[in-house]
Short mmCIF file of C-alpha atoms in Angstrom, two decimals:
data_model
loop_
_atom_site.label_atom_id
_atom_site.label_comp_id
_atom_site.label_asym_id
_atom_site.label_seq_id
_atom_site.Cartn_x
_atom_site.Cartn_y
_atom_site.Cartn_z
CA UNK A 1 109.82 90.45 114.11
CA UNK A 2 106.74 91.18 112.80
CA UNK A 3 105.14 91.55 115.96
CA UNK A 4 107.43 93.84 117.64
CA UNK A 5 107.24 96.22 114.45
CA UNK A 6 103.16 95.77 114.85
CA UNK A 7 104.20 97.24 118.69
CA UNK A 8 106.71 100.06 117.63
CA UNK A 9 104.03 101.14 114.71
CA UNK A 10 100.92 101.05 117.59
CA UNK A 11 102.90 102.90 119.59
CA UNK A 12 103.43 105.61 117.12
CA UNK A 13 100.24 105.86 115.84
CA UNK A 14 98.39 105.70 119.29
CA UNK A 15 100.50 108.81 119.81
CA UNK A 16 100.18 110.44 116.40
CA UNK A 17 96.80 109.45 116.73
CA UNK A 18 95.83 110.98 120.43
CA UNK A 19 98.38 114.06 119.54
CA UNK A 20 96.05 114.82 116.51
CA UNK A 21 92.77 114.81 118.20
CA UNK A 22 92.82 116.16 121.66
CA UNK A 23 95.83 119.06 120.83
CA UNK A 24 94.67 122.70 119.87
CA UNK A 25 95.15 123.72 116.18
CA UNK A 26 98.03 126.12 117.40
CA UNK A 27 100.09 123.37 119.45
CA UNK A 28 99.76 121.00 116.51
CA UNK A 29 101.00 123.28 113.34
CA UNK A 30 104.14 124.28 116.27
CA UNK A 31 105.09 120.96 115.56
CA UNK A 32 104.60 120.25 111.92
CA UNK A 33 101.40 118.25 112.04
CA UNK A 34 100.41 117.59 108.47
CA UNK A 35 96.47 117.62 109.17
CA UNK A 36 96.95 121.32 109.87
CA UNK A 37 97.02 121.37 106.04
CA UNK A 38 93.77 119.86 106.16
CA UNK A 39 90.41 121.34 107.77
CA UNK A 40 90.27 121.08 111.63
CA UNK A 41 87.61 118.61 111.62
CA UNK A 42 89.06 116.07 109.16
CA UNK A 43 92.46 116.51 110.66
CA UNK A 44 90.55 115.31 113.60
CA UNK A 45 89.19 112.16 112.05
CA UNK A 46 92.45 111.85 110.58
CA UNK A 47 93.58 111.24 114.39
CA UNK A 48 90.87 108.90 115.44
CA UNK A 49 91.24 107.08 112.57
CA UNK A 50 94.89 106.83 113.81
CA UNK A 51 94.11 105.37 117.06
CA UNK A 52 91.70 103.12 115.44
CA UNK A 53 94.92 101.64 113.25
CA UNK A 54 96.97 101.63 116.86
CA UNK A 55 94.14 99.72 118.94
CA UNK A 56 93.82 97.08 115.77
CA UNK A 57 97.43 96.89 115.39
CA UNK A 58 98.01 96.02 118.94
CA UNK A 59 94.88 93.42 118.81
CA UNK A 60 95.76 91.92 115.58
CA UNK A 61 99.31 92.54 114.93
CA UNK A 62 100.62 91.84 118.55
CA UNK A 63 98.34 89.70 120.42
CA UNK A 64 96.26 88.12 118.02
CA UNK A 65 98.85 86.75 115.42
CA UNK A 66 96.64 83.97 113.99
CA UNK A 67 94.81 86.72 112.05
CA UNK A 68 97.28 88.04 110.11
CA UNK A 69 95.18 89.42 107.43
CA UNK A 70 93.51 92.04 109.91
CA UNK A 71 97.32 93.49 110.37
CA UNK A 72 98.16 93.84 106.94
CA UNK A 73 95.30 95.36 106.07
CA UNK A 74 95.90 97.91 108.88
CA UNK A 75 99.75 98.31 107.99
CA UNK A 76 98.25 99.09 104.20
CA UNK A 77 96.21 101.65 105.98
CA UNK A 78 99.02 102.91 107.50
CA UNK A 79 101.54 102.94 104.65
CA UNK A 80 98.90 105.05 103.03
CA UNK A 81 98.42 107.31 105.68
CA UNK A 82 102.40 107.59 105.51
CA UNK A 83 102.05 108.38 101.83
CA UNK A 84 99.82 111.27 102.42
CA UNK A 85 101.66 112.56 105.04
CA UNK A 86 105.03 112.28 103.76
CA UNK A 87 103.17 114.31 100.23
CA UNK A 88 102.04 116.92 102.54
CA UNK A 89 105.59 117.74 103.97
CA UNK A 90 107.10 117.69 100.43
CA UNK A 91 104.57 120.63 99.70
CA UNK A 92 105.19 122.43 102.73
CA UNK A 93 108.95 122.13 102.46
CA UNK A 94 109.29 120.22 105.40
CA UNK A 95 111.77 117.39 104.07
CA UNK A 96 113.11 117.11 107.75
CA UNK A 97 109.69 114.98 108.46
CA UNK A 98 110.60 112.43 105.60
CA UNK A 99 112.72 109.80 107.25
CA UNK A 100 110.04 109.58 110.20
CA UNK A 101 107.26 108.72 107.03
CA UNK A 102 110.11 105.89 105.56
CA UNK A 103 110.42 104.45 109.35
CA UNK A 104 106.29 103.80 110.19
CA UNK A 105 105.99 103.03 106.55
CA UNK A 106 108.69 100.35 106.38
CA UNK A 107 106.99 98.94 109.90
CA UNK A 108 104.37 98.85 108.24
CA UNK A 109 105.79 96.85 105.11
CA UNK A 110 107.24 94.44 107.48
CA UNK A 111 103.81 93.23 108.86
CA UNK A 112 102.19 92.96 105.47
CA UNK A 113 105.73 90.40 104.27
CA UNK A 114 105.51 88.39 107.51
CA UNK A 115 101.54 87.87 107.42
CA UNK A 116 101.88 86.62 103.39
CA UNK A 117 105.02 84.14 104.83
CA UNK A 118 102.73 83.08 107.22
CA UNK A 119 99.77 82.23 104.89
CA UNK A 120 102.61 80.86 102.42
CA UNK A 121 103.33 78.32 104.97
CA UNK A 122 101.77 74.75 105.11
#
């Protein structure tokens, strides 16, 4: 379980991610971006660090299951990165966004429960 939600949040960060550094400012505030609300060059880093989370999720969360610690780390990175999103379509009145920030966010839980179970175990 944990390992397919480790896929389904890579995926969606690796997009995110590549969506929120190579697309112009213009393309990204026609779709609701939240880094719009921030300025172009940290909404940019904001999108590396993205892919960064994607790549190490993938390595560590999918392939690499022995190091468990590595993924939940990343999925607390990503929960936060969730947070801050999901704050920046409350104050933009963009509520529609909302249940997409629950979904990666609750992926994201998921990987942190199953690497403590695994460290739990003898």
């Amino acid at each position: 379980m944990a390992r397919i939600a480790a896929l389904l949040l890579a995926a969606a960060f690796g997009f995110f991610g590549y969506f929120k550094t190579v697309a112009s400012r213009a393309v990204l505030e026609q779709h609701h971006a939240w880094t719009t609300a921030l300025p172009d060059l940290l909404g940019r880093a904001v999108g590396l660090s993205e892919l960064l989370a994607a790549a190490l999720l993938l390595i560590f969360g999918a392939i690499l299951l022995d190091r468990g610690r590595v993924a939940a780390g990343v999925a607390l990175y990503a929960i936060g990165n969730q947070v801050c999103a999901a704050l920046v379509h409350i104050a933009r009145g963009e509520s529609a966004a909302l249940p997409q920030n629950a979904v990666l966010a609750g992926l994201a839980l998921l990987i942190i429960l199953a690497a403590r179970t695994r460290r739990a175990k003898p």
